[in-house]
């Protein structure tokens, strides 16, 4: 057998476990939120807010990238416990969805709210990319099995990333906003299911 992963069949079995499958919702959302930031946010939120001034895309996305880098550095300093990691992932999804929904339906045409949306998207992306990696390390160790799980994460994230780009030009802003929020809600529900599945297995996880 493969010392790192236990062979292909063992890898497939691990990927098909309920706990692993339920994490796919977060992976998919991770892709949706990334493409939303770079595709929908720029073309359907920033451009209309500034009368088509493309220079503002650079300024808003610089804000996004700066927050992403800063929060990523701070997130790396958080305790690498399952509880902290899971809370960080949930906070990231809620923060991003709240920021976008708040701007679209409560504070439309407010420039500070648009910057706040950029901050929420950047901070959430940093938390997700940092803490999903940490969670997989905690769940699957650092050997071959971990590498396969990271590959699954990246694959499903890439799938989620393609969807808004594929739909671009065929859907409106409201559809894309609710695609983000809906995938976030489903991702959270599946994520909660993965936690319940693990606790049901009695693996000794005790919240602190």
PDB file of C-alpha atoms in Angstrom, residues 6 16 25 29 40 94 107 111 120 134 143 166-167 169 175:
ATOM      1  CA  UNK A   6      -3.163   4.164   1.476  1.00  0.00           C
ATOM      2  CA  UNK A  16     -16.517   9.909  -0.326  1.00  0.00           C
ATOM      3  CA  UNK A  25     -19.949  23.325   0.072  1.00  0.00           C
ATOM      4  CA  UNK A  29     -18.278  28.893  -2.024  1.00  0.00           C
ATOM      5  CA  UNK A  40     -19.200  40.801 -10.572  1.00  0.00           C
ATOM      6  CA  UNK A  94     -21.179  35.631   6.893  1.00  0.00           C
ATOM      7  CA  UNK A 107     -26.816  51.243   1.094  1.00  0.00           C
ATOM      8  CA  UNK A 111     -19.359  55.011  -1.718  1.00  0.00           C
ATOM      9  CA  UNK A 120     -15.554  42.390   3.629  1.00  0.00           C
ATOM     10  CA  UNK A 134      -5.405  24.796   8.405  1.00  0.00           C
ATOM     11  CA  UNK A 143       1.054  13.177   4.323  1.00  0.00           C
ATOM     12  CA  UNK A 166     -19.428  31.550 -17.382  1.00  0.00           C
ATOM     13  CA  UNK A 167     -22.691  33.290 -16.496  1.00  0.00           C
ATOM     14  CA  UNK A 169     -23.324  38.701 -19.495  1.00  0.00           C
ATOM     15  CA  UNK A 175     -28.869  36.993  -9.563  1.00  0.00           C
TER      16      UNK A 175
END
